[in-house]
Short mmCIF file of C-alpha atoms in Angstrom, two decimals:
data_model
loop_
_atom_site.label_atom_id
_atom_site.label_comp_id
_atom_site.label_asym_id
_atom_site.label_seq_id
_atom_site.Cartn_x
_atom_site.Cartn_y
_atom_site.Cartn_z
CA MET H 399 122.61 192.63 -129.22
CA ILE H 400 121.27 195.10 -126.62
CA ASN H 401 122.74 198.59 -126.85
CA ASN H 402 124.88 199.24 -123.78
CA ASP H 403 123.56 202.80 -123.65
CA PHE H 404 120.25 201.31 -122.54
CA TYR H 405 121.79 200.70 -119.12
CA THR H 406 122.58 203.72 -116.94
CA PHE H 407 124.80 201.75 -114.55
CA PRO H 408 128.58 201.98 -114.95
CA GLN H 409 130.31 198.77 -116.02
CA SER H 410 132.15 196.81 -113.35
CA SER H 411 135.26 194.72 -113.90
CA LYS H 412 135.56 191.15 -112.75
CA GLU H 413 138.17 192.25 -110.24
CA ALA H 414 135.66 194.69 -108.70
CA TRP H 415 133.07 191.92 -108.38
CA ILE H 416 135.60 189.62 -106.71
CA ASP H 417 136.52 192.38 -104.24
CA GLN H 418 132.86 192.75 -103.36
CA VAL H 419 132.45 188.99 -102.96
CA LYS H 420 135.44 188.86 -100.60
CA LYS H 421 133.82 191.53 -98.44
CA ASP H 422 130.57 189.55 -98.36
CA LEU H 423 132.46 186.42 -97.30
CA LYS H 424 133.39 188.21 -94.05
CA GLY H 425 136.83 186.73 -93.63
CA LYS H 426 136.31 183.37 -95.32
CA ASP H 427 138.93 182.44 -97.89
CA PHE H 428 137.69 183.12 -101.43
CA GLU H 429 139.64 180.27 -103.02
CA GLU H 430 138.66 177.61 -100.49
CA THR H 431 135.03 178.71 -100.31
CA LEU H 432 134.03 179.40 -103.90
CA THR H 433 136.50 177.82 -106.31
CA SER H 434 136.62 174.14 -107.25
CA VAL H 435 138.67 171.75 -109.35
CA ILE H 436 137.26 169.59 -112.17
CA TRP H 437 138.91 166.26 -112.94
CA ASP H 438 141.81 167.01 -110.57
CA THR H 439 143.22 169.54 -113.04
CA ILE H 440 140.96 172.40 -114.14
CA LYS H 441 140.32 175.12 -111.58
CA THR H 442 136.90 176.77 -111.91
CA GLN H 443 135.77 180.15 -110.63
CA PRO H 444 132.35 180.97 -109.11
CA PHE H 445 131.52 183.20 -112.07
CA TYR H 446 132.91 184.22 -115.47
CA THR H 447 132.78 187.32 -117.63
CA ASN H 448 133.94 188.23 -121.10
CA GLU H 449 137.28 189.17 -119.53
CA ASP H 450 137.99 185.43 -119.13
CA LEU H 451 138.00 184.87 -122.88
CA ASP H 452 140.63 186.00 -125.33
CA ASP H 453 138.07 185.71 -128.10
CA SER H 454 134.62 184.26 -128.48
CA SER H 455 134.36 180.85 -130.12
CA PRO H 456 132.01 180.52 -133.10
CA GLN H 457 128.92 178.35 -132.91
CA PHE H 458 129.66 174.72 -133.73
CA ASN H 459 127.84 172.85 -136.46
CA PHE H 460 127.36 169.30 -135.23
CA HIS H 461 126.03 167.94 -138.52
CA GLN H 462 125.11 168.94 -142.05
CA ASP H 463 121.91 170.91 -142.61
CA PRO H 464 118.79 168.70 -142.67
CA LYS H 465 118.00 167.29 -146.10
CA ILE H 466 114.24 167.66 -145.60
CA PRO H 467 112.89 171.25 -145.52
CA GLY H 468 111.11 172.24 -142.31
CA MET H 469 113.02 169.93 -140.01
CA SER H 470 114.49 171.23 -136.76
CA PRO H 471 118.04 172.54 -137.07
CA ARG H 472 119.41 170.06 -134.50
CA ILE H 473 119.16 166.34 -135.22
CA TRP H 474 120.35 163.26 -133.38
CA SER H 475 119.47 159.55 -133.48
CA ASN H 476 117.95 157.80 -130.47
CA LEU H 477 119.73 154.45 -130.16
CA VAL H 478 118.59 151.32 -128.30
CA SER H 479 120.56 148.17 -127.44
CA ILE H 480 119.46 144.83 -128.86
CA PHE H 481 120.83 141.46 -127.63
CA PRO H 482 119.64 138.88 -130.21
CA GLU H 483 119.71 135.57 -128.34
CA ASN H 484 116.54 134.47 -130.13
CA GLU H 485 116.42 135.86 -133.67
CA LYS H 486 112.62 136.06 -134.03
CA GLN H 487 112.18 137.64 -130.62
CA ALA H 488 114.95 140.11 -131.38
CA ASN H 489 113.20 141.06 -134.62
CA GLN H 490 109.94 141.69 -132.76
CA GLU H 491 111.79 143.75 -130.15
CA ILE H 492 113.46 145.83 -132.87
CA LEU H 493 110.21 146.52 -134.73
CA HIS H 494 108.48 147.49 -131.47
CA ALA H 495 111.34 149.83 -130.48
CA LEU H 496 111.37 151.53 -133.88
CA GLN H 497 107.61 152.07 -133.68
CA THR H 498 107.83 153.59 -130.21
CA GLY H 499 110.56 156.22 -130.38
CA ALA H 500 113.84 154.53 -131.32
CA GLU H 501 115.63 155.89 -134.40
CA GLY H 502 118.61 153.57 -134.42
CA LEU H 503 119.96 150.26 -133.13
CA ILE H 504 123.01 148.93 -131.30
CA LEU H 505 123.09 145.26 -132.34
CA ASN H 506 125.26 143.06 -130.11
CA LEU H 507 126.40 140.28 -132.46
CA ASP H 508 128.72 137.31 -131.98
CA GLY H 509 128.95 136.42 -135.68
CA THR H 510 126.69 133.35 -135.53
CA LYS H 511 123.26 134.96 -135.95
CA ASN H 512 121.02 135.31 -139.01
CA LEU H 513 121.02 139.06 -139.65
CA SER H 514 118.36 138.74 -142.32
CA GLN H 515 115.94 137.32 -139.75
CA ILE H 516 116.92 139.78 -137.04
CA LEU H 517 116.41 142.78 -139.35
CA LYS H 518 113.42 141.41 -141.23
CA GLY H 519 111.05 144.23 -142.13
CA VAL H 520 113.54 146.91 -141.03
CA HIS H 521 114.20 149.72 -143.52
CA THR H 522 117.84 150.44 -142.73
CA GLU H 523 117.88 153.45 -145.07
CA PHE H 524 115.75 155.37 -142.52
CA ILE H 525 117.56 154.51 -139.29
CA SER H 526 121.06 154.38 -137.80
CA THR H 527 122.22 150.76 -137.71
CA ASN H 528 125.19 150.14 -135.44
CA PHE H 529 126.93 146.84 -134.75
CA LEU H 530 128.82 145.83 -131.60
CA PRO H 531 130.88 142.65 -132.11
CA THR H 532 130.80 140.42 -129.00
CA GLY H 533 132.50 137.28 -130.30
CA GLU H 534 135.24 136.55 -132.80
CA THR H 535 135.59 139.73 -134.84
CA ALA H 536 136.45 137.99 -138.13
CA LEU H 537 133.21 135.96 -137.89
CA PHE H 538 131.22 139.13 -137.32
CA PHE H 539 132.67 140.87 -140.39
CA ARG H 540 131.92 137.80 -142.49
CA GLU H 541 128.32 137.77 -141.19
CA LEU H 542 127.88 141.47 -141.96
CA LYS H 543 129.27 141.25 -145.49
CA GLU H 544 127.12 138.19 -146.27
CA TRP H 545 124.01 140.04 -145.10
CA ILE H 546 124.81 143.04 -147.31
CA LYS H 547 125.46 140.74 -150.26
CA ASP H 548 122.30 138.66 -149.75
CA LEU H 549 120.14 141.78 -149.68
CA SER H 550 122.07 143.53 -152.45
CA LEU H 551 122.12 146.48 -150.06
CA LYS H 552 123.00 149.74 -151.79
CA PRO H 553 125.55 152.02 -150.05
CA THR H 554 122.89 154.68 -149.53
CA MET H 555 120.72 152.21 -147.61
CA LEU H 556 123.07 151.77 -144.65
CA SER H 557 124.18 154.36 -142.11
CA GLY H 558 125.69 153.87 -138.70
CA ALA H 559 128.91 152.34 -137.44
CA ILE H 560 130.74 149.25 -136.27
CA LEU H 561 131.56 149.88 -132.62
CA TRP H 562 134.98 148.29 -132.78
CA ASN H 563 138.58 149.02 -133.66
CA PRO H 564 141.79 146.97 -133.37
CA CYS H 565 142.60 148.43 -129.93
CA ASP H 566 139.50 146.62 -128.61
CA GLU H 567 141.24 143.31 -129.29
CA LEU H 568 143.98 144.26 -126.84
CA PHE H 569 141.54 145.17 -124.08
CA GLN H 570 139.43 142.05 -124.67
CA ARG H 571 142.11 139.43 -125.28
CA GLY H 572 145.46 141.06 -124.65
CA GLU H 573 146.54 140.19 -128.21
CA ASN H 574 145.43 140.11 -131.88
CA PHE H 575 146.23 143.79 -132.49
CA ASP H 576 147.99 143.09 -135.80
CA ALA H 577 145.14 140.80 -136.90
CA GLY H 578 142.74 143.62 -136.06
CA ILE H 579 144.75 146.04 -138.19
CA ASN H 580 144.42 143.65 -141.13
CA LEU H 581 140.67 143.34 -140.56
CA VAL H 582 140.08 147.07 -140.39
CA ALA H 583 142.25 147.74 -143.48
CA GLU H 584 140.09 145.27 -145.36
CA ALA H 585 136.90 146.82 -143.96
CA ILE H 586 137.93 150.32 -145.07
CA ASN H 587 138.22 149.03 -148.62
CA ASP H 588 135.04 146.92 -148.41
CA PHE H 589 132.93 149.85 -147.20
CA LYS H 590 134.53 152.62 -149.23
CA ASP H 591 131.26 153.30 -151.08
CA PHE H 592 129.18 153.41 -147.86
CA ARG H 593 129.72 157.10 -147.14
CA GLU H 594 127.44 157.24 -144.09
CA PHE H 595 128.64 153.99 -142.51
CA TYR H 596 131.79 153.92 -140.39
CA PRO H 597 133.59 150.56 -140.25
CA MET H 598 135.47 151.38 -137.04
CA THR H 599 134.84 153.42 -133.91
CA ILE H 600 137.23 154.89 -131.35
CA ASP H 601 135.83 153.87 -127.98
CA PHE H 602 136.65 156.83 -125.72
CA ALA H 603 133.87 155.53 -123.47
CA ARG H 604 135.93 152.53 -122.38
CA TYR H 605 138.15 154.86 -120.34
CA ALA H 606 135.31 156.92 -118.84
CA ASN H 607 133.34 153.81 -117.85
CA ALA H 608 136.45 152.37 -116.21
CA GLY H 609 136.79 155.48 -114.03
CA ALA H 610 139.02 157.84 -116.04
CA THR H 611 138.61 161.60 -115.91
CA GLY H 612 137.38 163.40 -119.02
CA ILE H 613 140.95 164.56 -119.68
CA GLN H 614 142.30 161.00 -119.53
CA GLU H 615 139.43 159.76 -121.69
CA LEU H 616 140.19 162.19 -124.51
CA CYS H 617 143.95 161.79 -124.20
CA PHE H 618 143.99 158.00 -124.47
CA GLY H 619 141.26 157.95 -127.12
CA LEU H 620 143.19 160.37 -129.32
CA GLY H 621 146.28 158.29 -128.61
CA GLU H 622 144.47 155.30 -130.13
CA ILE H 623 143.83 157.31 -133.30
CA ILE H 624 147.50 158.22 -133.63
CA GLU H 625 148.48 154.57 -133.16
CA LEU H 626 145.97 153.37 -135.77
CA ILE H 627 147.11 155.96 -138.31
CA ASP H 628 150.69 154.80 -137.84
CA LYS H 629 149.83 151.10 -138.27
CA LEU H 630 147.37 151.59 -141.15
CA SER H 631 149.84 153.73 -143.10
CA LYS H 632 151.83 150.52 -143.56
CA LYS H 633 148.72 149.01 -145.19
CA ALA H 634 148.53 151.88 -147.73
CA ILE H 635 145.68 153.52 -145.81
CA SER H 636 146.14 157.31 -145.67
CA PRO H 637 145.31 159.47 -142.62
CA THR H 638 142.45 161.01 -144.60
CA GLN H 639 140.97 157.56 -145.21
CA VAL H 640 141.29 156.77 -141.51
CA PHE H 641 139.40 159.88 -140.41
CA GLU H 642 136.73 159.41 -143.08
CA ASN H 643 136.04 155.90 -141.79
CA LEU H 644 136.02 156.68 -138.06
CA ALA H 645 133.12 157.20 -135.69
CA PHE H 646 133.70 158.25 -132.08
CA HIS H 647 131.99 156.94 -128.96
CA THR H 648 132.19 158.87 -125.69
CA ALA H 649 130.47 158.25 -122.36
CA VAL H 650 128.86 161.21 -120.60
CA GLY H 651 129.15 161.21 -116.81
CA ASP H 652 127.67 163.22 -113.97
CA SER H 653 129.86 166.34 -114.16
CA HIS H 654 127.21 168.07 -116.26
CA PHE H 655 128.89 171.23 -117.58
CA ALA H 656 132.30 169.61 -117.86
CA GLU H 657 130.78 166.84 -119.98
CA ILE H 658 129.18 169.36 -122.34
CA ALA H 659 132.58 171.01 -122.76
CA LYS H 660 134.24 167.61 -123.17
CA VAL H 661 132.07 166.51 -126.11
CA LYS H 662 132.54 169.85 -127.84
CA ALA H 663 136.28 169.74 -127.19
CA LEU H 664 136.43 166.24 -128.65
CA ARG H 665 134.99 167.44 -131.96
CA LYS H 666 137.42 170.34 -132.16
CA LEU H 667 140.45 168.23 -131.19
CA ILE H 668 139.61 165.64 -133.86
CA VAL H 669 139.62 168.38 -136.51
CA GLU H 670 142.95 169.71 -135.22
CA LEU H 671 144.51 166.24 -135.08
CA ALA H 672 143.37 165.52 -138.63
CA GLY H 673 144.83 168.84 -139.74
CA ASN H 674 148.20 167.86 -138.28
CA TYR H 675 148.18 164.90 -140.66
CA GLY H 676 147.12 167.02 -143.62
CA ALA H 677 143.58 165.61 -143.57
CA LYS H 678 140.94 168.27 -144.05
CA ILE H 679 137.69 167.33 -142.35
CA GLN H 680 134.79 169.53 -141.30
CA MET H 681 133.29 169.56 -137.81
CA GLU H 682 129.87 168.69 -139.19
CA ASP H 683 131.24 165.54 -140.85
CA ILE H 684 132.39 164.02 -137.55
CA HIS H 685 130.06 161.37 -136.13
CA ILE H 686 129.99 161.23 -132.32
CA ILE H 687 127.97 158.67 -130.37
CA THR H 688 127.28 159.80 -126.81
CA SER H 689 126.20 157.19 -124.27
CA THR H 690 125.25 157.50 -120.62
CA SER H 691 128.09 156.48 -118.34
CA SER H 692 128.16 153.28 -116.30
CA PHE H 693 130.68 154.75 -113.82
CA SER H 694 128.14 157.28 -112.56
CA LYS H 695 125.48 154.67 -111.87
CA SER H 696 124.87 152.71 -108.67
CA LEU H 697 123.46 149.36 -107.63
CA LEU H 698 122.08 151.07 -104.52
CA ASP H 699 118.61 152.55 -104.92
CA LYS H 700 118.58 151.77 -108.63
CA ASN H 701 115.82 154.25 -109.45
CA THR H 702 118.22 157.17 -108.84
CA ASN H 703 119.95 156.06 -112.04
CA LEU H 704 116.94 157.26 -114.02
CA ILE H 705 117.71 160.85 -113.01
CA ARG H 706 121.38 160.43 -113.83
CA GLN H 707 120.53 159.04 -117.26
CA THR H 708 118.44 162.10 -118.06
CA TYR H 709 120.93 164.85 -117.28
CA GLU H 710 123.76 162.85 -118.86
CA ALA H 711 121.70 162.49 -122.02
CA MET H 712 121.03 166.22 -121.95
CA ALA H 713 124.77 166.96 -121.67
CA GLY H 714 125.45 164.60 -124.58
CA ILE H 715 123.01 166.44 -126.81
CA LEU H 716 124.13 169.94 -125.77
CA GLY H 717 127.72 168.86 -126.37
CA GLY H 718 126.90 167.86 -129.93
CA GLY H 719 126.34 164.10 -129.98
CA ASN H 720 125.04 162.81 -133.30
CA SER H 721 123.59 159.69 -131.69
CA LEU H 722 122.29 159.31 -128.16
CA TRP H 723 122.58 155.90 -126.49
CA VAL H 724 120.85 155.79 -123.10
CA ASN H 725 122.01 152.63 -121.36
CA PRO H 726 119.72 151.11 -118.72
CA ALA H 727 121.73 150.42 -115.56
CA GLU H 728 120.90 146.70 -115.80
CA GLY H 729 122.09 146.39 -119.40
CA LYS H 730 120.82 143.30 -121.18
CA ASN H 731 118.87 142.31 -118.04
CA ALA H 732 116.84 145.53 -117.98
CA SER H 733 113.09 145.16 -117.67
CA VAL H 734 110.60 146.22 -120.32
CA LEU H 735 109.81 149.32 -118.25
CA GLU H 736 113.46 150.31 -117.85
CA ASN H 737 114.09 149.90 -121.57
CA ARG H 738 111.04 151.99 -122.30
CA ILE H 739 112.19 154.78 -119.96
CA ALA H 740 115.68 154.76 -121.52
CA ARG H 741 114.15 154.93 -124.99
CA ASN H 742 111.88 157.84 -124.02
CA VAL H 743 114.58 160.11 -122.58
CA SER H 744 115.56 161.32 -126.05
CA SER H 745 111.95 161.96 -127.01
CA ILE H 746 111.34 164.03 -123.87
CA LEU H 747 114.46 166.12 -124.44
CA GLN H 748 113.37 166.74 -128.00
CA GLU H 749 109.60 167.10 -127.79
CA GLU H 750 109.25 168.66 -124.32
CA SER H 751 112.60 170.37 -123.67
CA TYR H 752 113.03 171.52 -127.30
CA LEU H 753 116.74 170.79 -127.44
CA ASP H 754 116.36 170.30 -131.19
CA LYS H 755 115.50 173.95 -131.82
CA VAL H 756 119.05 175.35 -131.63
CA MET H 757 122.19 173.85 -133.11
CA ASP H 758 124.63 174.83 -130.35
CA PRO H 759 122.92 176.24 -127.23
CA ALA H 760 126.18 176.19 -125.26
CA ALA H 761 127.81 178.72 -127.63
CA GLY H 762 128.30 182.11 -126.00
CA SER H 763 128.47 180.85 -122.42
CA PHE H 764 131.52 182.44 -120.80
CA TYR H 765 131.84 179.51 -118.38
CA LEU H 766 131.50 176.72 -120.94
CA GLU H 767 133.76 178.37 -123.50
CA LYS H 768 136.48 178.95 -120.88
CA LEU H 769 136.05 175.41 -119.55
CA GLN H 770 136.31 173.97 -123.06
CA LYS H 771 139.51 175.91 -123.77
CA GLU H 772 141.08 174.78 -120.48
CA LEU H 773 140.05 171.21 -121.20
CA GLU H 774 141.58 171.31 -124.68
CA LYS H 775 144.87 172.63 -123.27
CA SER H 776 144.98 169.88 -120.65
CA VAL H 777 144.23 167.15 -123.18
CA VAL H 778 146.87 168.40 -125.65
CA SER H 779 149.44 168.58 -122.86
CA SER H 780 148.61 165.05 -121.69
CA LEU H 781 148.70 163.74 -125.27
CA GLN H 782 152.11 165.30 -125.90
CA GLU H 783 153.38 163.62 -122.74
CA LEU H 784 151.88 160.29 -123.86
CA GLU H 785 153.64 160.52 -127.22
CA LYS H 786 156.89 161.61 -125.59
CA ASP H 787 156.79 158.45 -123.46
CA GLY H 788 156.44 156.19 -126.51
CA GLY H 789 152.79 156.46 -127.52
CA TRP H 790 149.54 154.71 -126.78
CA LEU H 791 150.63 151.15 -127.63
CA LYS H 792 153.69 151.34 -125.39
CA SER H 793 151.58 152.67 -122.51
CA PHE H 794 149.21 149.74 -123.03
CA GLU H 795 151.98 147.17 -123.17
CA ASP H 796 153.77 148.42 -120.05
CA ARG H 797 150.39 148.96 -118.33
CA THR H 798 151.06 152.59 -117.39
CA LEU H 799 147.77 153.44 -119.08
CA HIS H 800 145.96 150.94 -116.85
CA GLU H 801 147.75 152.14 -113.73
CA LYS H 802 146.79 155.77 -114.28
CA ILE H 803 143.12 154.99 -114.82
CA ARG H 804 142.93 152.50 -111.95
CA ASN H 805 144.50 155.05 -109.60
CA THR H 806 141.97 157.67 -110.71
CA ARG H 807 139.12 155.19 -110.33
CA GLU H 808 140.18 154.10 -106.86
CA ALA H 809 140.53 157.70 -105.69
CA ALA H 810 136.98 158.46 -106.90
CA GLN H 811 135.60 155.35 -105.21
CA LYS H 812 137.34 156.21 -101.93
CA ARG H 813 135.86 159.72 -102.02
CA VAL H 814 132.37 158.23 -102.26
CA LEU H 815 133.14 155.73 -99.50
CA SER H 816 134.35 158.52 -97.19
CA ASN H 817 131.35 160.74 -98.07
CA SER H 818 133.62 163.48 -99.42
CA SER H 819 131.87 162.93 -102.75
CA ILE H 820 128.08 162.76 -102.63
CA LYS H 821 126.02 160.08 -104.36
CA VAL H 822 122.32 160.32 -103.59
CA GLY H 823 120.92 156.92 -102.71
CA ALA H 824 124.37 155.47 -102.08
CA ASN H 825 125.99 157.49 -99.29
CA ILE H 826 123.28 160.07 -98.54
CA TYR H 827 119.46 160.02 -98.47
CA LEU H 828 119.43 156.24 -98.41
CA ALA H 829 116.25 154.37 -99.21
CA LYS H 830 115.01 152.33 -96.27
CA GLY H 831 112.42 149.68 -95.59
CA GLU H 832 109.94 149.14 -98.39
CA LEU H 833 111.64 151.80 -100.49
CA GLU H 834 114.86 149.79 -100.79
CA ASN H 835 115.40 148.72 -104.37
CA HIS H 836 118.95 147.56 -104.90
CA LEU H 837 120.57 145.56 -107.67
CA PRO H 838 122.64 142.44 -106.82
CA PHE H 839 126.36 142.97 -106.26
CA GLU H 840 128.99 141.02 -108.17
CA PRO H 841 132.73 141.61 -107.70
CA ILE H 842 134.58 143.11 -110.68
CA VAL H 843 137.75 141.16 -111.41
CA GLU H 844 140.07 142.60 -114.07
CA LYS H 845 142.89 140.88 -115.85
CA ASP H 846 146.02 142.97 -116.19
CA PHE H 847 145.24 143.95 -119.80
CA GLN H 848 141.59 144.81 -119.19
CA LEU H 849 139.77 148.00 -118.29
CA LEU H 850 136.30 146.86 -117.26
CA PRO H 851 133.33 149.14 -116.60
CA SER H 852 133.04 150.01 -112.95
CA ARG H 853 131.14 152.41 -110.68
CA ALA H 854 132.12 155.27 -108.37
CA THR H 855 129.93 153.64 -105.70
CA TYR H 856 131.66 150.24 -105.98
CA PHE H 857 133.32 150.32 -102.53
CA VAL H 858 130.07 151.43 -100.90
CA GLU H 859 128.17 148.67 -102.71
CA GLU H 860 130.77 146.14 -101.64
CA LYS H 861 130.34 147.20 -98.02
CA SER H 862 126.54 147.33 -98.12
CA LEU H 863 125.49 144.56 -100.48
CA LYS H 864 128.20 141.90 -100.46
CA ASN H 865 126.67 139.96 -97.59
CA ALA H 866 123.08 141.09 -98.16
#
């Protein structure tokens, strides 16, 4: 800390600075000119001082100290998506990815594949192995347990998560919630010895990718947790067991600083929610997967998505993600080059930007700490309102949850269409002639129970590409 006596200038209050700014504005309104609103709720000022904070927040620990001496203090896993249509080809793709920067996998499985072939030659004890069920969930769990049994896999040889929880069944099929509760209760018992493997994941990202604000994303995601605790308590699963077996997946969008605050707020809110149930968990024991958002991407001038991926990944790491999942805009249809670029983002942020050298670089920022506190207040208020109205399951069943997110999504899409919200390559600085490089447009059709991934530029794409 620098001694204040070193400076000969008198200290100025924030109010004095604002008075000076108003003079410099020469009649322009301070509020309209320099303040803004994040996620339709949180008002932000043009600058912050220590006067904006009641007290300074301590540095967060996003994970336990490294087990190997000499390692950087900040660690995360670089995840890549694998779609195993052909088992041998998938195995080759996995081995290549792990040899060229990947540190973990997202395996999209329908329950009919040979996991032993897909993961042949893969040392799961050294990577993060995550599974995303895409077919019948019961088949997937059977496939996973058979693979573990066939290999006699020790609990210490598997880390990662199953990116699924019973609420997913409702969004995918509109039913099977009770069957999902039975499956996850069984999984918690089956994987009780696998201390670094989480048999269910709360998918906060589903809301963000469908167009929700960060406040809505955290509110409805935490609402899912409350609902699961209530249902699993009837299966003799305690709240502590629930939290110990949960991973958390959040999508990071293009509101850079707000997303950093959001991921940090998520970690803190999980600890507070667990405490309300008498479950004592530490911040560093929470496993958060941060992925790049689909809602921020565009089919127009697809190469602009590469820039978006990078600063979203950076926000995910600064916010405290334990795993980074950079999603190519084209998903399973991404080219070899696009997959390579997505895989290399983490390496660049680590090896060239040195984001692994400090545990919590955002700590001490007046702006980010104030933003995080305001975000936490807004989420808690929204969550209390959700519970007052009957809880997450009721809001799903009467579709008020869907209505709120669809209204938010449509408002964001209309802002882009009217140019009141800027999207480079979509509604400003458009690529023309030989530089045009758009992705094909397909209409998004949702059933009433679904919340499908969408894009802020959807209306612009519909107008520009539908008849192209």
